[in-house]
mmCIF file of C-alpha atoms in Angstrom:
data_model
loop_
_atom_site.group_PDB
_atom_site.id
_atom_site.type_symbol
_atom_site.label_atom_id
_atom_site.label_comp_id
_atom_site.label_asym_id
_atom_site.label_seq_id
_atom_site.Cartn_x
_atom_site.Cartn_y
_atom_site.Cartn_z
ATOM 1 C CA MET A 182 0.000 0.000 0.000
ATOM 2 C CA ILE A 183 1.349 3.414 -0.966
ATOM 3 C CA SER A 184 1.361 5.844 1.953
ATOM 4 C CA VAL A 185 1.192 9.624 1.416
ATOM 5 C CA ILE A 186 0.658 12.823 3.358
ATOM 6 C CA HIS A 187 -0.876 15.893 1.722
ATOM 7 C CA ILE A 188 0.421 19.201 3.111
ATOM 8 C CA VAL A 189 -1.978 22.091 2.495
ATOM 9 C CA GLY A 190 -2.722 25.476 3.995
ATOM 10 C CA ALA A 191 -4.740 27.688 1.645
ATOM 11 C CA ARG A 192 -8.022 27.699 -0.316
ATOM 12 C CA PRO A 193 -6.568 26.843 -3.762
ATOM 13 C CA GLN A 194 -4.709 23.895 -2.265
ATOM 14 C CA PHE A 195 -7.910 22.433 -0.805
ATOM 15 C CA VAL A 196 -9.507 22.668 -4.262
ATOM 16 C CA LYS A 197 -6.550 20.850 -5.830
ATOM 17 C CA LEU A 198 -6.433 18.261 -3.052
ATOM 18 C CA ALA A 199 -10.063 17.128 -3.431
ATOM 19 C CA PRO A 200 -9.965 15.192 -6.740
ATOM 20 C CA LEU A 201 -6.555 13.695 -6.012
ATOM 21 C CA TYR A 202 -7.615 12.558 -2.533
ATOM 22 C CA HIS A 203 -10.696 10.797 -3.929
ATOM 23 C CA GLN A 204 -8.725 9.198 -6.779
ATOM 24 C CA MET A 205 -6.070 7.935 -4.362
ATOM 25 C CA ASN A 206 -8.757 6.628 -2.051
ATOM 26 C CA ASN A 207 -10.229 4.636 -4.925
ATOM 27 C CA ALA A 208 -6.743 3.280 -5.720
ATOM 28 C CA GLY A 209 -6.216 2.046 -2.150
ATOM 29 C CA PHE A 210 -3.626 4.590 -1.009
ATOM 30 C CA SER A 211 -3.102 5.253 2.703
ATOM 31 C CA GLN A 212 -3.547 9.011 3.125
ATOM 32 C CA GLU A 213 -3.204 11.664 5.800
ATOM 33 C CA ILE A 214 -3.730 15.419 5.562
ATOM 34 C CA LEU A 215 -1.656 18.060 7.313
ATOM 35 C CA HIS A 216 -3.168 21.566 7.406
ATOM 36 C CA THR A 217 -0.621 24.225 8.329
ATOM 37 C CA GLY A 218 -3.373 26.676 9.239
ATOM 38 C CA GLN A 219 -2.106 29.347 6.831
ATOM 39 C CA HIS A 220 -5.742 30.134 5.920
ATOM 40 C CA TYR A 221 -7.497 29.923 9.265
ATOM 41 C CA ASP A 222 -10.818 31.722 8.709
ATOM 42 C CA SER A 223 -13.654 29.150 8.604
ATOM 43 C CA ASN A 224 -14.853 30.465 5.233
ATOM 44 C CA MET A 225 -11.330 30.070 3.847
ATOM 45 C CA SER A 226 -10.629 26.680 5.424
ATOM 46 C CA ASP A 227 -13.031 24.457 7.394
ATOM 47 C CA ASN A 228 -16.002 24.999 5.086
ATOM 48 C CA PHE A 229 -13.923 24.023 2.066
ATOM 49 C CA PHE A 230 -13.216 20.574 3.498
ATOM 50 C CA THR A 231 -16.936 20.039 4.069
ATOM 51 C CA THR A 232 -17.980 21.395 0.661
ATOM 52 C CA LEU A 233 -15.404 19.322 -1.219
ATOM 53 C CA ASP A 234 -16.076 16.173 0.841
ATOM 54 C CA ILE A 235 -12.507 15.963 2.138
ATOM 55 C CA PRO A 236 -11.926 14.436 5.601
ATOM 56 C CA SER A 237 -10.887 16.767 8.398
ATOM 57 C CA PRO A 238 -7.086 17.105 8.547
ATOM 58 C CA ASN A 239 -5.179 14.611 10.667
ATOM 59 C CA PHE A 240 -2.919 17.449 11.783
ATOM 60 C CA ASN A 241 -3.585 21.185 12.102
ATOM 61 C CA LEU A 242 -0.570 23.308 12.951
ATOM 62 C CA ALA A 243 -2.485 26.601 13.392
ATOM 63 C CA VAL A 244 0.465 28.629 12.045
ATOM 64 C CA ASN A 245 -0.746 31.923 10.599
ATOM 65 C CA ASN A 246 -0.707 35.702 10.826
ATOM 66 C CA LEU A 247 3.113 35.906 10.967
ATOM 67 C CA SER A 248 5.798 37.391 8.727
ATOM 68 C CA HIS A 249 6.942 35.193 5.835
ATOM 69 C CA GLY A 250 10.140 34.128 7.571
ATOM 70 C CA ALA A 251 8.509 33.459 10.920
ATOM 71 C CA MET A 252 5.588 31.601 9.336
ATOM 72 C CA THR A 253 7.757 29.404 7.128
ATOM 73 C CA GLY A 254 10.213 28.679 9.917
ATOM 74 C CA ARG A 255 7.477 27.756 12.395
ATOM 75 C CA MET A 256 5.872 25.486 9.807
ATOM 76 C CA ILE A 257 9.166 23.727 9.052
ATOM 77 C CA GLU A 258 9.700 23.089 12.749
ATOM 78 C CA LYS A 259 6.211 21.705 13.349
ATOM 79 C CA ILE A 260 6.088 19.657 10.134
ATOM 80 C CA GLU A 261 9.451 18.118 10.996
ATOM 81 C CA GLN A 262 8.169 17.079 14.432
ATOM 82 C CA ILE A 263 5.319 15.169 12.780
ATOM 83 C CA LEU A 264 7.365 13.617 9.963
ATOM 84 C CA GLN A 265 10.108 12.329 12.271
ATOM 85 C CA ASN A 266 7.762 9.614 13.519
ATOM 86 C CA LYS A 267 6.280 8.698 10.140
ATOM 87 C CA SER A 268 7.231 6.543 7.152
ATOM 88 C CA TYR A 269 5.253 7.918 4.205
ATOM 89 C CA ASN A 270 6.302 6.927 0.698
ATOM 90 C CA TYR A 271 5.577 10.422 -0.599
ATOM 91 C CA ILE A 272 4.878 13.930 0.651
ATOM 92 C CA ILE A 273 2.478 15.767 -1.682
ATOM 93 C CA LEU A 274 2.666 19.553 -1.961
ATOM 94 C CA TYR A 275 0.490 21.961 -3.904
ATOM 95 C CA GLY A 276 1.068 25.338 -5.552
ATOM 96 C CA ASP A 277 3.232 28.120 -4.193
ATOM 97 C CA THR A 278 2.404 29.075 -0.599
ATOM 98 C CA ASN A 279 4.660 29.206 2.457
ATOM 99 C CA SER A 280 3.077 25.868 3.401
ATOM 100 C CA THR A 281 4.416 24.396 0.148
ATOM 101 C CA LEU A 282 7.994 25.503 0.728
ATOM 102 C CA ALA A 283 7.954 24.531 4.404
ATOM 103 C CA GLY A 284 6.737 21.020 3.541
ATOM 104 C CA ALA A 285 9.400 20.650 0.863
ATOM 105 C CA ILE A 286 12.260 21.689 3.150
ATOM 106 C CA ALA A 287 11.118 19.663 6.159
ATOM 107 C CA GLY A 288 10.401 16.579 4.059
ATOM 108 C CA LYS A 289 13.575 16.666 1.981
ATOM 109 C CA LYS A 290 15.802 17.132 5.040
ATOM 110 C CA LEU A 291 14.275 13.931 6.415
ATOM 111 C CA LYS A 292 14.862 12.136 3.079
ATOM 112 C CA PHE A 293 11.204 11.764 2.046
ATOM 113 C CA LYS A 294 10.208 11.655 -1.622
ATOM 114 C CA ILE A 295 8.608 14.991 -2.564
ATOM 115 C CA ILE A 296 5.778 15.411 -5.083
ATOM 116 C CA HIS A 297 4.986 18.948 -6.251
ATOM 117 C CA ILE A 298 1.597 19.567 -7.863
ATOM 118 C CA GLU A 299 1.465 22.590 -10.200
ATOM 119 C CA SER A 300 5.207 22.623 -10.834
ATOM 120 C CA GLY A 301 6.939 24.878 -13.313
ATOM 121 C CA VAL A 302 4.734 27.967 -12.951
ATOM 122 C CA ARG A 303 6.916 31.050 -13.428
ATOM 123 C CA ASN A 304 6.275 34.770 -13.691
ATOM 124 C CA ASN A 305 9.942 35.680 -13.146
ATOM 125 C CA ASP A 306 9.198 38.147 -10.339
ATOM 126 C CA ASN A 307 11.678 37.353 -7.579
ATOM 127 C CA PHE A 308 10.155 40.029 -5.351
ATOM 128 C CA MET A 309 6.986 37.931 -5.228
ATOM 129 C CA PRO A 310 7.018 35.466 -2.293
ATOM 130 C CA GLU A 311 5.059 32.900 -4.298
ATOM 131 C CA GLU A 312 7.704 32.862 -7.046
ATOM 132 C CA ILE A 313 10.423 32.097 -4.515
ATOM 133 C CA ASN A 314 8.302 29.274 -3.072
ATOM 134 C CA ARG A 315 7.677 27.794 -6.540
ATOM 135 C CA VAL A 316 11.287 27.805 -7.686
ATOM 136 C CA LEU A 317 12.763 26.398 -4.473
ATOM 137 C CA THR A 318 10.108 23.680 -4.130
ATOM 138 C CA ASP A 319 10.607 22.556 -7.732
ATOM 139 C CA ARG A 320 14.357 22.427 -7.213
ATOM 140 C CA ILE A 321 14.147 19.780 -4.461
ATOM 141 C CA SER A 322 11.114 17.759 -5.611
ATOM 142 C CA ASP A 323 11.302 14.214 -6.981
ATOM 143 C CA LEU A 324 8.065 14.065 -9.008
ATOM 144 C CA LEU A 325 6.957 17.309 -10.652
ATOM 145 C CA PHE A 326 3.450 17.510 -12.103
ATOM 146 C CA CYS A 327 2.747 20.467 -14.404
ATOM 147 C CA SER A 328 -0.601 22.004 -15.358
ATOM 148 C CA THR A 329 0.363 23.301 -18.810
ATOM 149 C CA CYS A 330 2.854 22.845 -21.622
ATOM 150 C CA LEU A 331 4.510 26.159 -20.739
ATOM 151 C CA SER A 332 5.093 25.068 -17.132
ATOM 152 C CA TYR A 333 6.605 21.793 -18.352
ATOM 153 C CA ASN A 334 8.912 23.636 -20.751
ATOM 154 C CA ASN A 335 9.990 25.974 -17.947
ATOM 155 C CA LEU A 336 11.253 22.970 -15.981
ATOM 156 C CA ILE A 337 13.025 21.512 -18.997
ATOM 157 C CA ASN A 338 14.725 24.858 -19.695
ATOM 158 C CA GLU A 339 15.848 25.039 -16.059
ATOM 159 C CA GLY A 340 17.454 21.602 -16.353
ATOM 160 C CA LEU A 341 15.244 19.840 -13.822
ATOM 161 C CA LYS A 342 14.585 16.975 -16.225
ATOM 162 C CA PHE A 343 18.233 16.027 -15.730
ATOM 163 C CA ASN A 344 18.413 16.639 -11.972
ATOM 164 C CA ASN A 345 17.105 13.303 -10.649
ATOM 165 C CA SER A 346 13.585 14.696 -11.068
ATOM 166 C CA ASN A 347 10.740 13.348 -13.146
ATOM 167 C CA CYS A 348 8.607 16.004 -14.873
ATOM 168 C CA TYR A 349 5.147 15.381 -16.327
ATOM 169 C CA ASN A 350 2.512 17.576 -17.968
ATOM 170 C CA VAL A 351 -0.734 16.155 -16.583
ATOM 171 C CA GLY A 352 -3.170 19.087 -16.652
ATOM 172 C CA ASP A 353 -4.720 21.007 -13.787
ATOM 173 C CA LEU A 354 -6.390 19.505 -10.697
ATOM 174 C CA MET A 355 -8.368 22.736 -10.251
ATOM 175 C CA PHE A 356 -9.990 22.125 -13.631
ATOM 176 C CA GLU A 357 -11.015 18.656 -12.473
ATOM 177 C CA SER A 358 -12.509 20.160 -9.283
ATOM 178 C CA PHE A 359 -14.328 22.723 -11.395
ATOM 179 C CA VAL A 360 -15.817 20.028 -13.638
ATOM 180 C CA ASN A 361 -16.895 18.025 -10.570
ATOM 181 C CA ASN A 362 -18.474 20.944 -8.706
ATOM 182 C CA TYR A 363 -19.961 23.420 -11.196
ATOM 183 C CA LYS A 364 -23.555 22.487 -11.982
ATOM 184 C CA ASN A 365 -24.180 25.013 -14.778
ATOM 185 C CA ASN A 366 -27.318 26.393 -13.136
ATOM 186 C CA CYS A 367 -26.776 30.056 -14.042
ATOM 187 C CA ASN A 368 -29.330 31.556 -16.410
ATOM 188 C CA ASP A 369 -28.940 35.294 -15.811
ATOM 189 C CA ILE A 370 -25.787 37.358 -16.292
ATOM 190 C CA SER A 371 -25.789 40.443 -14.068
ATOM 191 C CA ASN A 372 -23.974 43.718 -14.619
ATOM 192 C CA ASN A 373 -21.460 42.634 -11.975
ATOM 193 C CA ILE A 374 -17.699 42.688 -11.598
ATOM 194 C CA LEU A 375 -16.388 39.992 -9.276
ATOM 195 C CA PHE A 376 -13.310 41.427 -7.558
ATOM 196 C CA THR A 377 -10.759 39.869 -5.213
ATOM 197 C CA CYS A 378 -7.411 41.126 -3.939
ATOM 198 C CA HIS A 379 -4.987 39.546 -1.488
ATOM 199 C CA ARG A 380 -1.400 39.362 -2.773
ATOM 200 C CA GLU A 381 1.295 40.988 -0.661
ATOM 201 C CA GLU A 382 2.343 43.430 -3.394
ATOM 202 C CA ASN A 383 -1.264 44.639 -3.769
ATOM 203 C CA VAL A 384 -2.112 45.216 -0.117
ATOM 204 C CA THR A 385 0.610 47.757 0.558
ATOM 205 C CA LYS A 386 -1.033 51.099 1.305
ATOM 206 C CA ASN A 387 -0.161 52.841 -1.972
ATOM 207 C CA ASN A 388 -1.161 49.935 -4.222
ATOM 208 C CA LEU A 389 -4.355 49.172 -2.324
ATOM 209 C CA VAL A 390 -5.398 52.821 -2.530
ATOM 210 C CA GLU A 391 -4.832 52.736 -6.319
ATOM 211 C CA ILE A 392 -6.724 49.463 -6.769
ATOM 212 C CA ILE A 393 -9.747 50.445 -4.663
ATOM 213 C CA SER A 394 -9.822 53.857 -6.358
ATOM 214 C CA ALA A 395 -10.120 52.157 -9.759
ATOM 215 C CA LEU A 396 -12.873 49.855 -8.495
ATOM 216 C CA ASN A 397 -14.681 52.844 -6.992
ATOM 217 C CA GLN A 398 -14.721 54.389 -10.469
ATOM 218 C CA LEU A 399 -16.005 51.170 -12.038
ATOM 219 C CA SER A 400 -18.692 50.907 -9.328
ATOM 220 C CA LYS A 401 -20.476 53.843 -10.966
ATOM 221 C CA GLN A 402 -21.302 51.558 -13.912
ATOM 222 C CA PHE A 403 -21.154 48.066 -12.406
ATOM 223 C CA LYS A 404 -22.067 46.344 -9.172
ATOM 224 C CA ILE A 405 -18.823 45.261 -7.513
ATOM 225 C CA ILE A 406 -18.952 41.883 -5.748
ATOM 226 C CA PHE A 407 -16.014 41.836 -3.345
ATOM 227 C CA PRO A 408 -15.588 38.701 -1.177
ATOM 228 C CA ALA A 409 -12.606 39.948 0.806
ATOM 229 C CA HIS A 410 -9.735 37.973 2.212
ATOM 230 C CA PRO A 411 -9.712 38.756 5.973
ATOM 231 C CA SER A 412 -6.245 40.324 5.817
ATOM 232 C CA THR A 413 -7.272 42.568 2.898
ATOM 233 C CA LYS A 414 -10.351 43.747 4.770
ATOM 234 C CA ASN A 415 -8.198 44.545 7.790
ATOM 235 C CA LYS A 416 -5.767 46.550 5.622
ATOM 236 C CA ILE A 417 -8.613 48.592 4.097
ATOM 237 C CA ILE A 418 -9.819 49.452 7.596
ATOM 238 C CA LYS A 419 -6.297 50.104 8.893
ATOM 239 C CA TYR A 420 -5.438 52.504 6.062
ATOM 240 C CA GLY A 421 -8.837 54.224 6.177
ATOM 241 C CA ILE A 422 -9.448 53.578 2.461
ATOM 242 C CA GLU A 423 -12.845 54.708 1.189
ATOM 243 C CA CYS A 424 -14.617 51.795 -0.461
ATOM 244 C CA ASN A 425 -17.795 52.697 -2.374
ATOM 245 C CA PHE A 426 -19.020 49.123 -2.555
ATOM 246 C CA GLN A 427 -19.816 46.437 -0.020
ATOM 247 C CA ILE A 428 -17.062 44.318 1.492
ATOM 248 C CA LEU A 429 -18.342 40.735 1.758
ATOM 249 C CA ASP A 430 -17.123 37.682 3.664
ATOM 250 C CA PRO A 431 -15.197 35.013 1.696
ATOM 251 C CA MET A 432 -17.451 32.703 -0.307
ATOM 252 C CA LEU A 433 -17.709 28.934 -0.294
ATOM 253 C CA TYR A 434 -16.221 27.260 -3.349
ATOM 254 C CA ARG A 435 -19.441 26.449 -5.203
ATOM 255 C CA ASP A 436 -20.945 29.836 -4.315
ATOM 256 C CA LEU A 437 -17.885 31.502 -5.782
ATOM 257 C CA LEU A 438 -18.211 29.495 -9.008
ATOM 258 C CA ASP A 439 -21.862 30.541 -9.226
ATOM 259 C CA GLN A 440 -20.872 34.171 -8.693
ATOM 260 C CA ILE A 441 -18.279 33.987 -11.472
ATOM 261 C CA ALA A 442 -20.942 32.570 -13.773
ATOM 262 C CA LYS A 443 -23.361 35.386 -12.903
ATOM 263 C CA SER A 444 -20.782 38.150 -13.337
ATOM 264 C CA LYS A 445 -19.909 39.950 -16.523
ATOM 265 C CA PHE A 446 -16.219 40.517 -15.751
ATOM 266 C CA ILE A 447 -13.597 39.346 -13.248
ATOM 267 C CA ILE A 448 -10.850 41.500 -11.692
ATOM 268 C CA THR A 449 -8.488 39.653 -9.374
ATOM 269 C CA ASP A 450 -4.930 38.924 -8.305
ATOM 270 C CA SER A 451 -5.768 35.259 -7.660
ATOM 271 C CA GLY A 452 -4.164 32.755 -10.000
ATOM 272 C CA GLY A 453 -6.938 30.279 -9.218
ATOM 273 C CA LEU A 454 -9.788 32.696 -9.854
ATOM 274 C CA ILE A 455 -8.246 33.726 -13.188
ATOM 275 C CA LYS A 456 -8.404 30.071 -14.267
ATOM 276 C CA GLU A 457 -11.964 29.634 -13.015
ATOM 277 C CA ALA A 458 -12.985 32.734 -14.989
ATOM 278 C CA TYR A 459 -11.433 31.193 -18.107
ATOM 279 C CA TRP A 460 -13.304 27.901 -17.646
ATOM 280 C CA LEU A 461 -16.555 29.844 -17.297
ATOM 281 C CA GLU A 462 -15.627 31.978 -20.330
ATOM 282 C CA LYS A 463 -15.562 35.270 -18.419
ATOM 283 C CA PRO A 464 -13.211 38.070 -19.537
ATOM 284 C CA SER A 465 -10.748 38.712 -16.726
ATOM 285 C CA LEU A 466 -8.176 41.251 -15.645
ATOM 286 C CA SER A 467 -5.329 40.164 -13.382
ATOM 287 C CA ILE A 468 -3.639 42.781 -11.200
ATOM 288 C CA MET A 469 0.053 41.911 -10.863
ATOM 289 C CA ARG A 470 3.426 43.225 -11.900
ATOM 290 C CA ASN A 471 3.834 40.010 -13.886
ATOM 291 C CA PRO A 472 0.943 37.609 -14.572
ATOM 292 C CA VAL A 473 1.054 34.089 -13.139
ATOM 293 C CA TRP A 474 -0.625 32.470 -16.150
ATOM 294 C CA PRO A 475 0.787 34.051 -19.353
ATOM 295 C CA GLU A 476 -0.899 31.193 -21.209
ATOM 296 C CA LEU A 477 -4.211 33.026 -20.770
ATOM 297 C CA LEU A 478 -2.816 36.304 -22.062
ATOM 298 C CA ASP A 479 -1.283 34.534 -25.070
ATOM 299 C CA ALA A 480 -4.705 32.990 -25.797
ATOM 300 C CA ASN A 481 -6.320 36.471 -25.656
ATOM 301 C CA VAL A 482 -8.808 35.444 -22.968
ATOM 302 C CA SER A 483 -7.391 37.643 -20.188
ATOM 303 C CA TYR A 484 -5.424 40.873 -19.715
ATOM 304 C CA ASN A 485 -3.021 42.024 -17.030
ATOM 305 C CA ALA A 486 -2.618 45.401 -15.312
ATOM 306 C CA THR A 487 -0.187 46.741 -12.759
ATOM 307 C CA PRO A 488 -1.674 47.939 -9.432
ATOM 308 C CA ALA A 489 -2.215 51.509 -10.665
ATOM 309 C CA HIS A 490 -5.586 53.244 -11.128
ATOM 310 C CA ARG A 491 -5.068 54.264 -14.755
ATOM 311 C CA ASP A 492 -3.565 50.935 -15.803
ATOM 312 C CA ILE A 493 -6.477 49.030 -14.249
ATOM 313 C CA ILE A 494 -9.060 51.206 -16.024
ATOM 314 C CA ASN A 495 -7.220 50.927 -19.345
ATOM 315 C CA GLY A 496 -6.906 47.162 -18.962
ATOM 316 C CA PHE A 497 -10.553 46.793 -18.022
ATOM 317 C CA GLN A 498 -11.659 48.610 -21.166
ATOM 318 C CA LYS A 499 -9.997 45.879 -23.252
ATOM 319 C CA LEU A 500 -12.159 43.139 -21.729
ATOM 320 C CA GLU A 501 -15.038 43.925 -24.082
ATOM 321 C CA LEU A 502 -12.766 42.745 -26.913
ATOM 322 C CA ILE A 503 -12.638 39.179 -25.575
ATOM 323 C CA LYS A 504 -15.155 37.072 -27.505
ATOM 324 C CA LYS A 505 -13.649 33.598 -28.029
ATOM 325 C CA PHE A 506 -12.138 31.240 -25.465
ATOM 326 C CA LYS A 507 -9.567 28.711 -26.616
ATOM 327 C CA LYS A 508 -10.193 25.291 -25.049
ATOM 328 C CA GLY A 509 -7.862 22.850 -23.331
ATOM 329 C CA ILE A 510 -5.103 25.076 -21.934
ATOM 330 C CA PHE A 511 -5.206 23.254 -18.574
ATOM 331 C CA GLY A 512 -5.817 19.692 -19.730
ATOM 332 C CA SER A 513 -8.901 17.551 -20.192
ATOM 333 C CA GLY A 514 -10.138 16.943 -16.633
ATOM 334 C CA ASP A 515 -8.468 13.570 -15.958
ATOM 335 C CA THR A 516 -5.474 14.927 -14.043
ATOM 336 C CA SER A 517 -5.948 12.967 -10.812
ATOM 337 C CA LYS A 518 -5.973 9.617 -12.621
ATOM 338 C CA ARG A 519 -2.866 10.519 -14.598
ATOM 339 C CA ILE A 520 -1.039 11.545 -11.402
ATOM 340 C CA VAL A 521 -2.055 8.384 -9.543
ATOM 341 C CA ASP A 522 -0.992 6.135 -12.436
ATOM 342 C CA ILE A 523 2.447 7.807 -12.562
ATOM 343 C CA ILE A 524 2.927 7.566 -8.782
ATOM 344 C CA ILE A 525 2.047 3.853 -8.811
ATOM 345 C CA LYS A 526 4.505 3.241 -11.648
ATOM 346 C CA ASN A 527 7.212 5.239 -9.865
ATOM 347 C CA TYR A 528 6.607 3.322 -6.623
ATOM 348 C CA LYS A 529 6.884 -0.057 -8.351
ATOM 349 C CA ASN A 530 10.148 1.001 -10.002
ATOM 350 C CA GLU A 531 11.787 2.087 -6.755
#
């Protein structure tokens, strides 16, 4: 029996975990889940496990609300304490959070095999904490599963194919979760913009003022739906930023998919929400110095803007030009089976 532990800590990771957990369960894997606690609000964490029919975590470290260094260091320490008494065949990590990097470092130091889901994503912004987490995790992983051809080619160009690592383009687990959970029950499209904002670069005072100012302008023509990350809401209050639209609590996964479907446009700095907008054929604007998914820009289904009022407004005006959505950028929806088949083959060849 193949034994694994999934290390997760944030909303997108729970969404990616769900289809793989169920596929591994069907294949007879022994599985445990470690939740670092990075997202600790019930609407960002506990409710996702219930909605996605994932068992409650076996371990919850409750590490959150710290600086990047303190958070990552505390996670490494606590993860190591758990792993020292375990004998998993693989540690499975997802995406690009501090939880991802902490799991990779703790696991590799203890000589566990590391699997990284969503490997090879690059936006070449080394001031972005997520980019650092991606690159370092890929560098020490044993099995690297990519969501797109571009991500796979990034790993090949970095030489990881020849660094005792095995790289595979298997598609996107989030797409599989989307297919499993979206029921296509939306009949009316409202004059709404769904807006989210949480990345570190965007919640500095100057950038957040610019972003909210642009959304305030757009709120004169559109209804802004803003399910706010708790830390973003706290920053808006702390900085005394005037927000001319309602700040909502985070939404459950299926409710968020329904809201995307009902909205006319999406503005976000979430790499996951950008993909969900694409699958629901909604024109989207990402707010980042460098976009996480250039594949969507190359396919002319999304635009990117820097966190500046004028750039956001100019980028938004281009969204009306998006009419056609190229299919298949993130695979065909069978990612979990492909991953499980590769892991079984790798295990038998050990």
